Amino acid sequence: MKKVSLKFSTGTFLLLFCVLNISAQEQKAEINDSLLFKGQLSAWTHFNGNNTLPLWSGARYIPQINYEIKNTKAQLVDFEASLNAYGNMGLNPFDSVNTSGKIKPYRLWARYSTHQLEIRAGLQKINFGSASLLRPLMWFDQVDPRDPLRLTDGVWGILGRYYFLNNANIWLWGLFGNNKTKGWEAMPTTENTPEFGGRFQFPVSKGEAALTFHHRSADNFGLEDFDNYYRNIPENRFAFDTKLDITIGLWLETTWINKNKNLGMFTNQEIINLGMDYTFGIGNGLYIVYEQLVAAYDNKPFSFENTVTFSLLNMTYPIGLFDNLSAIVYYDWTNKSAYNFVNWQKQFNKISLYFMGYINPKKYNIPTQGSGEMLFAGSGIQVMLVFNY
């Protein structure tokens, strides 16, 4: 048998070594772990002569840490942890003082993601829908459209999202340990019971549409306005929303919440939002959002016997590169009252300064779930300073 011998010259060996070394360095460069620290510090002063304590001040600090682990297969594992530390003080000069404060987790989650898949578990923000400000699909967050920081508590759970190549996507989630009311909820979730649901979002002509479902058990013990009390009230939520771009932005968002117990007018809840937005070529560009919302609370579904109707107009105008002026007007058609809010934002390098003023009815009925809304009953002003790093 004839032998075949392979010989490598010194130059060939060095060339092969260099190629392997460069390949290893490129592979190592693709595995980039990163650690990021950032945070937000804010302070505010609020005056409203209609309140028992007319002068309020507060401060909030949200430190945040993010850690990312990447590998060569286009996969990412990352983590986020942040705290919400705040303190407030209400003052009636030379008479009375009220103070409060708390430190609690703000976000605490871990996530695995690829180009088409994302799985996130822990304390997180979950929000979706087509509406802009008056959101029927505000099921798991409590974002107040007047809050320039858009702060909201998160929910404990696991969320999975898969993105198809045709831009459709599917969401699946399970929640546990969220016993306080959230979003539009009138009663909390029963303790130690899970919640679950899903959402399918798909492209349509000129936009997208989605179907959403959620199930939980509610508890109305100890609450007013109920004739019957139950520890476990099966609740199913159904929703449809769509958003289209046809010269103007146009959206429809609808929800139906049904409870499988006789709770009078709280047995069924329907909320419908129809909205539009457009940027007018006036000066630097005037952005306008208009939304019409109808919410019904009835014993029988879709009877619309007990309704509230709100209109909302939001106008935003950039004044140069560093100043922004916005206004929000709500009109309550049921009670024939208007809520007016204006905000001027001044942007510096890492600092934002907000000057806010409002004129509202003394009896506050606006459909928002933001905390501290009673501070905005009547007329007042607020100044906020925010430092981001």
Short mmCIF file of C-alpha atoms in Angstrom, two decimals:
data_model
loop_
_atom_site.label_atom_id
_atom_site.label_comp_id
_atom_site.label_asym_id
_atom_site.label_seq_id
_atom_site.Cartn_x
_atom_site.Cartn_y
_atom_site.Cartn_z
CA MET A 1 0.00 0.00 0.00
CA LYS A 2 1.29 3.38 -0.94
CA LYS A 3 1.72 5.87 1.87
CA VAL A 4 0.57 9.44 1.58
CA SER A 5 2.41 11.90 3.80
CA LEU A 6 1.25 15.43 4.65
CA LYS A 7 3.86 18.02 5.44
CA PHE A 8 3.30 21.54 6.72
CA SER A 9 5.86 24.20 6.18
CA THR A 10 6.55 26.75 8.91
CA GLY A 11 4.72 29.45 6.95
CA THR A 12 1.64 27.23 6.48
CA PHE A 13 1.55 26.46 10.22
CA LEU A 14 1.84 30.12 11.14
CA LEU A 15 -0.93 31.04 8.70
CA LEU A 16 -3.23 28.35 10.11
CA PHE A 17 -2.46 29.48 13.67
CA CYS A 18 -3.31 33.09 12.82
CA VAL A 19 -6.61 32.10 11.20
CA LEU A 20 -7.61 30.00 14.21
CA ASN A 21 -6.54 32.73 16.61
CA ILE A 22 -8.53 35.41 14.75
CA SER A 23 -11.58 33.12 14.63
CA ALA A 24 -11.35 32.54 18.37
CA GLN A 25 -11.03 36.24 19.02
CA GLU A 26 -14.08 36.98 16.86
CA GLN A 27 -16.08 34.31 18.67
CA LYS A 28 -14.99 35.73 22.01
CA ALA A 29 -15.90 39.24 20.86
CA GLU A 30 -19.42 38.05 20.09
CA ILE A 31 -19.91 37.01 23.72
CA ASN A 32 -20.36 40.42 25.27
CA ASP A 33 -21.53 40.61 28.86
CA SER A 34 -22.55 44.10 29.90
CA LEU A 35 -23.48 45.70 33.20
CA LEU A 36 -25.34 49.01 33.24
CA PHE A 37 -26.24 51.28 36.14
CA LYS A 38 -28.72 54.11 35.69
CA GLY A 39 -31.41 55.86 37.64
CA GLN A 40 -33.93 58.63 37.97
CA LEU A 41 -34.22 61.18 40.77
CA SER A 42 -37.25 63.46 40.86
CA ALA A 43 -38.62 66.08 43.23
CA TRP A 44 -41.87 68.03 43.05
CA THR A 45 -43.90 70.71 44.78
CA HIS A 46 -47.66 70.94 44.47
CA PHE A 47 -50.08 73.67 45.57
CA ASN A 48 -53.85 73.35 45.55
CA GLY A 49 -55.91 75.65 47.76
CA ASN A 50 -58.91 73.30 47.56
CA ASN A 51 -57.14 70.51 49.47
CA THR A 52 -57.20 70.08 53.23
CA LEU A 53 -53.41 70.17 53.02
CA PRO A 54 -52.83 72.72 50.25
CA LEU A 55 -49.05 72.36 49.97
CA TRP A 56 -47.48 69.03 49.05
CA SER A 57 -43.87 68.13 48.28
CA GLY A 58 -42.20 64.87 47.48
CA ALA A 59 -39.14 63.13 46.13
CA ARG A 60 -38.58 59.82 44.38
CA TYR A 61 -35.48 57.80 43.53
CA ILE A 62 -35.50 54.86 41.12
CA PRO A 63 -32.07 53.21 40.82
CA GLN A 64 -31.81 50.57 38.10
CA ILE A 65 -29.30 47.88 37.17
CA ASN A 66 -29.26 45.87 33.93
CA TYR A 67 -27.06 42.90 33.11
CA GLU A 68 -26.84 41.25 29.67
CA ILE A 69 -25.32 37.92 28.61
CA LYS A 70 -24.97 37.37 24.86
CA ASN A 71 -23.73 34.30 22.99
CA THR A 72 -22.84 33.38 19.42
CA LYS A 73 -26.30 31.96 18.58
CA ALA A 74 -28.05 35.36 18.57
CA GLN A 75 -29.49 34.60 21.99
CA LEU A 76 -29.71 37.04 24.87
CA VAL A 77 -30.21 36.55 28.58
CA ASP A 78 -30.68 39.76 30.51
CA PHE A 79 -31.82 40.92 33.93
CA GLU A 80 -33.29 44.11 35.33
CA ALA A 81 -33.71 45.21 38.94
CA SER A 82 -34.90 48.58 40.20
CA LEU A 83 -36.35 50.11 43.35
CA ASN A 84 -39.01 52.75 43.89
CA ALA A 85 -38.11 54.83 46.95
CA TYR A 86 -40.32 57.83 47.61
CA GLY A 87 -41.52 60.17 50.31
CA ASN A 88 -44.32 62.73 50.37
CA MET A 89 -45.27 65.49 52.78
CA GLY A 90 -48.55 67.39 52.92
CA LEU A 91 -48.60 70.66 54.81
CA ASN A 92 -51.13 73.17 56.03
CA PRO A 93 -48.78 75.88 57.33
CA PHE A 94 -48.87 76.35 61.11
CA ASP A 95 -51.66 73.77 61.41
CA SER A 96 -51.02 70.17 60.35
CA VAL A 97 -48.53 67.93 58.55
CA ASN A 98 -48.96 64.52 56.91
CA THR A 99 -45.98 62.44 55.79
CA SER A 100 -45.70 59.11 53.99
CA GLY A 101 -43.01 57.11 52.25
CA LYS A 102 -42.07 53.66 51.04
CA ILE A 103 -39.32 51.60 49.46
CA LYS A 104 -40.47 48.75 47.25
CA PRO A 105 -39.34 46.81 44.18
CA TYR A 106 -40.18 48.57 40.94
CA ARG A 107 -38.92 46.02 38.40
CA LEU A 108 -37.27 42.64 39.03
CA TRP A 109 -37.17 40.29 36.07
CA ALA A 110 -35.07 37.91 34.00
CA ARG A 111 -35.49 37.43 30.25
CA TYR A 112 -34.42 35.01 27.55
CA SER A 113 -34.81 36.23 23.97
CA THR A 114 -33.90 35.43 20.38
CA HIS A 115 -34.85 37.15 17.12
CA GLN A 116 -38.40 35.76 17.29
CA LEU A 117 -38.95 34.67 20.90
CA GLU A 118 -39.00 36.42 24.26
CA ILE A 119 -39.70 34.93 27.70
CA ARG A 120 -39.66 37.28 30.70
CA ALA A 121 -40.35 36.32 34.31
CA GLY A 122 -40.62 38.42 37.46
CA LEU A 123 -41.96 41.85 38.42
CA GLN A 124 -42.56 43.58 35.09
CA LYS A 125 -44.68 46.05 33.16
CA ILE A 126 -47.21 44.44 30.81
CA ASN A 127 -49.22 46.74 28.58
CA PHE A 128 -50.68 46.59 25.10
CA GLY A 129 -53.48 47.96 22.96
CA SER A 130 -54.14 50.56 20.29
CA ALA A 131 -55.60 53.43 22.34
CA SER A 132 -53.33 56.29 23.32
CA LEU A 133 -54.60 57.84 26.58
CA LEU A 134 -58.04 56.53 27.63
CA ARG A 135 -57.18 52.84 27.37
CA PRO A 136 -59.81 50.11 27.83
CA LEU A 137 -56.94 47.59 27.68
CA MET A 138 -55.22 49.09 30.70
CA TRP A 139 -55.52 45.72 32.46
CA PHE A 140 -52.17 45.41 34.23
CA ASP A 141 -50.76 48.94 34.53
CA GLN A 142 -51.93 52.29 35.91
CA VAL A 143 -50.25 54.86 33.69
CA ASP A 144 -51.77 58.31 34.15
CA PRO A 145 -51.54 60.25 30.83
CA ARG A 146 -50.90 63.46 32.78
CA ASP A 147 -47.84 62.02 34.49
CA PRO A 148 -44.77 63.11 32.49
CA LEU A 149 -42.76 60.19 33.94
CA ARG A 150 -45.38 57.55 32.99
CA LEU A 151 -44.72 55.66 36.24
CA THR A 152 -46.69 52.52 37.07
CA ASP A 153 -46.32 49.54 39.37
CA GLY A 154 -45.53 46.22 37.71
CA VAL A 155 -47.13 42.81 38.08
CA TRP A 156 -45.57 39.50 39.13
CA GLY A 157 -45.74 36.89 36.41
CA ILE A 158 -44.24 35.29 33.34
CA LEU A 159 -44.76 36.60 29.81
CA GLY A 160 -43.92 34.84 26.56
CA ARG A 161 -44.02 36.47 23.14
CA TYR A 162 -43.37 34.91 19.73
CA TYR A 163 -42.98 37.04 16.59
CA PHE A 164 -43.86 35.48 13.23
CA LEU A 165 -42.11 36.50 10.03
CA ASN A 166 -45.28 38.14 8.67
CA ASN A 167 -45.28 40.61 11.62
CA ALA A 168 -47.97 38.72 13.53
CA ASN A 169 -47.19 37.91 17.16
CA ILE A 170 -48.69 35.93 19.99
CA TRP A 171 -48.50 36.69 23.74
CA LEU A 172 -49.10 34.26 26.59
CA TRP A 173 -48.89 35.18 30.27
CA GLY A 174 -49.49 33.86 33.75
CA LEU A 175 -49.69 36.09 36.83
CA PHE A 176 -49.54 35.28 40.54
CA GLY A 177 -49.35 37.28 43.76
CA ASN A 178 -50.94 40.50 42.47
CA ASN A 179 -53.60 41.06 45.12
CA LYS A 180 -54.13 44.81 44.72
CA THR A 181 -56.48 46.31 42.15
CA LYS A 182 -54.85 47.24 38.85
CA GLY A 183 -56.04 48.97 35.73
CA TRP A 184 -59.84 49.25 35.60
CA GLU A 185 -60.44 46.64 38.30
CA ALA A 186 -63.13 47.46 40.89
CA MET A 187 -62.13 44.56 43.15
CA PRO A 188 -58.82 42.78 43.84
CA THR A 189 -57.78 39.33 42.72
CA THR A 190 -58.42 36.48 45.16
CA GLU A 191 -55.29 35.75 47.17
CA ASN A 192 -53.14 32.77 46.13
CA THR A 193 -54.96 32.28 42.83
CA PRO A 194 -53.26 32.50 39.42
CA GLU A 195 -54.32 34.64 36.47
CA PHE A 196 -53.66 33.76 32.85
CA GLY A 197 -54.35 35.01 29.36
CA GLY A 198 -53.08 35.67 25.89
CA ARG A 199 -53.11 37.98 22.92
CA PHE A 200 -52.86 37.40 19.18
CA GLN A 201 -51.86 40.41 17.10
CA PHE A 202 -51.91 40.24 13.31
CA PRO A 203 -51.40 42.59 10.34
CA VAL A 204 -54.38 43.92 8.41
CA SER A 205 -54.65 46.31 5.48
CA LYS A 206 -53.20 49.70 6.51
CA GLY A 207 -52.45 48.57 10.06
CA GLU A 208 -52.86 45.81 12.62
CA ALA A 209 -55.52 44.22 14.83
CA ALA A 210 -55.54 41.99 17.90
CA LEU A 211 -57.70 39.69 20.03
CA THR A 212 -57.00 39.45 23.77
CA PHE A 213 -58.27 37.23 26.61
CA HIS A 214 -57.65 37.12 30.36
CA HIS A 215 -59.05 35.05 33.24
CA ARG A 216 -58.83 35.58 36.98
CA SER A 217 -60.80 35.13 40.24
CA ALA A 218 -61.92 38.30 42.03
CA ASP A 219 -62.78 38.96 45.69
CA ASN A 220 -65.32 41.62 46.73
CA PHE A 221 -65.37 40.99 50.50
CA GLY A 222 -65.26 44.19 52.53
CA LEU A 223 -66.07 46.47 49.58
CA GLU A 224 -68.97 48.89 49.46
CA ASP A 225 -71.76 49.04 46.84
CA PHE A 226 -72.27 45.25 46.74
CA ASP A 227 -75.31 43.25 47.86
CA ASN A 228 -73.64 39.86 47.46
CA TYR A 229 -70.14 38.94 48.62
CA TYR A 230 -67.90 36.16 47.27
CA ARG A 231 -64.30 35.13 47.83
CA ASN A 232 -63.94 33.61 44.37
CA ILE A 233 -65.65 35.31 41.44
CA PRO A 234 -64.62 33.85 38.07
CA GLU A 235 -63.92 36.72 35.68
CA ASN A 236 -63.27 36.55 31.95
CA ARG A 237 -62.05 39.47 29.85
CA PHE A 238 -62.35 39.70 26.08
CA ALA A 239 -60.97 42.46 23.88
CA PHE A 240 -60.58 43.51 20.27
CA ASP A 241 -58.44 46.41 19.11
CA THR A 242 -57.16 47.71 15.82
CA LYS A 243 -55.06 50.62 14.62
CA LEU A 244 -54.94 51.92 11.06
CA ASP A 245 -52.80 54.48 9.27
CA ILE A 246 -54.99 56.13 6.61
CA THR A 247 -53.52 59.64 6.32
CA ILE A 248 -54.62 60.07 9.93
CA GLY A 249 -54.03 57.51 12.66
CA LEU A 250 -57.29 55.79 13.55
CA TRP A 251 -57.92 53.20 16.27
CA LEU A 252 -60.67 51.24 17.97
CA GLU A 253 -60.23 49.48 21.32
CA THR A 254 -63.05 47.53 22.99
CA THR A 255 -63.25 45.30 26.06
CA TRP A 256 -65.92 43.17 27.72
CA ILE A 257 -65.40 41.96 31.29
CA ASN A 258 -67.87 39.35 32.58
CA LYS A 259 -68.10 38.01 36.14
CA ASN A 260 -69.75 34.66 36.72
CA LYS A 261 -71.68 35.84 39.81
CA ASN A 262 -74.64 38.16 40.31
CA LEU A 263 -73.00 41.45 41.30
CA GLY A 264 -75.67 43.81 40.04
CA MET A 265 -74.26 46.53 37.81
CA PHE A 266 -70.73 45.18 38.33
CA THR A 267 -71.54 41.85 36.67
CA ASN A 268 -70.64 43.13 33.21
CA GLN A 269 -68.39 45.94 32.07
CA GLU A 270 -67.97 47.18 28.51
CA ILE A 271 -65.53 49.90 27.49
CA ILE A 272 -65.18 51.32 23.96
CA ASN A 273 -62.54 53.78 22.78
CA LEU A 274 -62.49 55.36 19.33
CA GLY A 275 -59.57 57.67 18.63
CA MET A 276 -57.47 59.41 16.02
CA ASP A 277 -54.27 61.43 15.80
CA TYR A 278 -52.63 63.72 13.27
CA THR A 279 -49.68 66.11 13.09
CA PHE A 280 -50.58 69.45 11.50
CA GLY A 281 -47.89 71.35 9.60
CA ILE A 282 -48.18 74.41 11.80
CA GLY A 283 -44.88 75.91 12.92
CA ASN A 284 -42.77 73.07 14.35
CA GLY A 285 -45.67 70.65 14.04
CA LEU A 286 -48.84 70.52 16.15
CA TYR A 287 -49.66 66.95 17.23
CA ILE A 288 -53.30 66.33 18.20
CA VAL A 289 -54.95 63.25 19.70
CA TYR A 290 -58.71 62.91 20.08
CA GLU A 291 -60.39 60.00 21.85
CA GLN A 292 -64.00 59.18 22.68
CA LEU A 293 -64.64 56.68 25.46
CA VAL A 294 -67.86 55.01 26.62
CA ALA A 295 -67.86 52.74 29.68
CA ALA A 296 -70.93 50.76 30.75
CA TYR A 297 -71.62 48.85 33.99
CA ASP A 298 -74.67 46.59 33.81
CA ASN A 299 -76.24 43.43 35.14
CA LYS A 300 -76.89 42.15 31.62
CA PRO A 301 -74.12 42.31 29.00
CA PHE A 302 -74.28 45.03 26.34
CA SER A 303 -77.43 46.67 27.73
CA PHE A 304 -75.58 50.00 28.23
CA GLU A 305 -78.00 51.19 30.95
CA ASN A 306 -75.35 52.68 33.29
CA THR A 307 -72.81 54.51 31.17
CA VAL A 308 -70.19 57.21 31.48
CA THR A 309 -68.90 59.06 28.43
CA PHE A 310 -65.65 60.97 28.15
CA SER A 311 -64.01 62.94 25.37
CA LEU A 312 -60.30 63.68 25.42
CA LEU A 313 -58.24 66.16 23.44
CA ASN A 314 -54.45 66.14 23.73
CA MET A 315 -52.34 68.80 21.97
CA THR A 316 -48.53 68.80 21.88
CA TYR A 317 -46.33 71.49 20.34
CA PRO A 318 -42.49 71.56 20.37
CA ILE A 319 -41.11 75.05 21.04
CA GLY A 320 -37.62 74.80 19.65
CA LEU A 321 -35.29 71.90 20.46
CA PHE A 322 -35.50 71.96 24.25
CA ASP A 323 -39.03 73.11 25.11
CA ASN A 324 -42.30 71.28 24.72
CA LEU A 325 -45.83 72.49 25.49
CA SER A 326 -48.75 70.09 25.91
CA ALA A 327 -52.35 70.27 27.06
CA ILE A 328 -54.97 67.63 27.91
CA VAL A 329 -58.69 68.38 28.13
CA TYR A 330 -61.19 65.78 29.36
CA TYR A 331 -64.91 66.37 29.10
CA ASP A 332 -67.30 64.31 31.21
CA TRP A 333 -70.58 64.21 29.27
CA THR A 334 -72.40 62.43 32.09
CA ASN A 335 -71.67 65.10 34.72
CA LYS A 336 -71.21 68.01 32.27
CA SER A 337 -67.76 68.92 33.58
CA ALA A 338 -64.34 69.59 32.06
CA TYR A 339 -60.84 68.74 33.28
CA ASN A 340 -57.98 70.91 32.00
CA PHE A 341 -54.29 70.17 32.32
CA VAL A 342 -51.30 71.99 30.78
CA ASN A 343 -47.61 71.09 30.96
CA TRP A 344 -44.50 72.96 29.85
CA GLN A 345 -41.33 70.84 29.69
CA LYS A 346 -37.83 72.32 29.62
CA GLN A 347 -35.11 69.84 28.65
CA PHE A 348 -31.46 70.22 29.63
CA ASN A 349 -28.65 67.69 29.24
CA LYS A 350 -29.75 65.19 31.91
CA ILE A 351 -32.33 67.33 33.66
CA SER A 352 -35.99 67.88 32.79
CA LEU A 353 -38.06 70.65 34.32
CA TYR A 354 -41.86 70.53 34.25
CA PHE A 355 -44.31 73.35 35.02
CA MET A 356 -47.86 72.00 35.28
CA GLY A 357 -51.20 73.66 35.95
CA TYR A 358 -54.77 72.38 36.02
CA ILE A 359 -58.38 73.51 36.48
CA ASN A 360 -60.68 70.63 37.43
CA PRO A 361 -64.05 70.14 39.15
CA LYS A 362 -63.88 69.81 42.93
CA LYS A 363 -65.74 66.52 42.67
CA TYR A 364 -63.25 64.32 40.86
CA ASN A 365 -64.71 61.65 38.51
CA ILE A 366 -62.08 61.30 35.82
CA PRO A 367 -61.55 57.69 34.62
CA THR A 368 -57.91 57.32 35.57
CA GLN A 369 -56.25 54.91 37.92
CA GLY A 370 -53.19 56.99 38.73
CA SER A 371 -52.34 57.28 42.41
CA GLY A 372 -52.93 60.57 44.20
CA GLU A 373 -55.65 61.74 41.81
CA MET A 374 -57.48 63.55 44.61
CA LEU A 375 -54.63 66.06 44.72
CA PHE A 376 -55.84 67.24 41.31
CA ALA A 377 -59.42 67.99 42.39
CA GLY A 378 -59.98 71.72 41.97
CA SER A 379 -57.29 74.06 40.66
CA GLY A 380 -53.57 74.05 41.31
CA ILE A 381 -50.00 74.06 40.06
CA GLN A 382 -47.10 71.63 40.25
CA VAL A 383 -43.38 71.99 39.55
CA MET A 384 -41.25 68.88 38.98
CA LEU A 385 -37.50 68.49 38.52
CA VAL A 386 -36.19 65.20 37.11
CA PHE A 387 -32.57 64.06 36.86
CA ASN A 388 -31.76 61.02 34.72
CA TYR A 389 -28.32 59.44 34.66
#
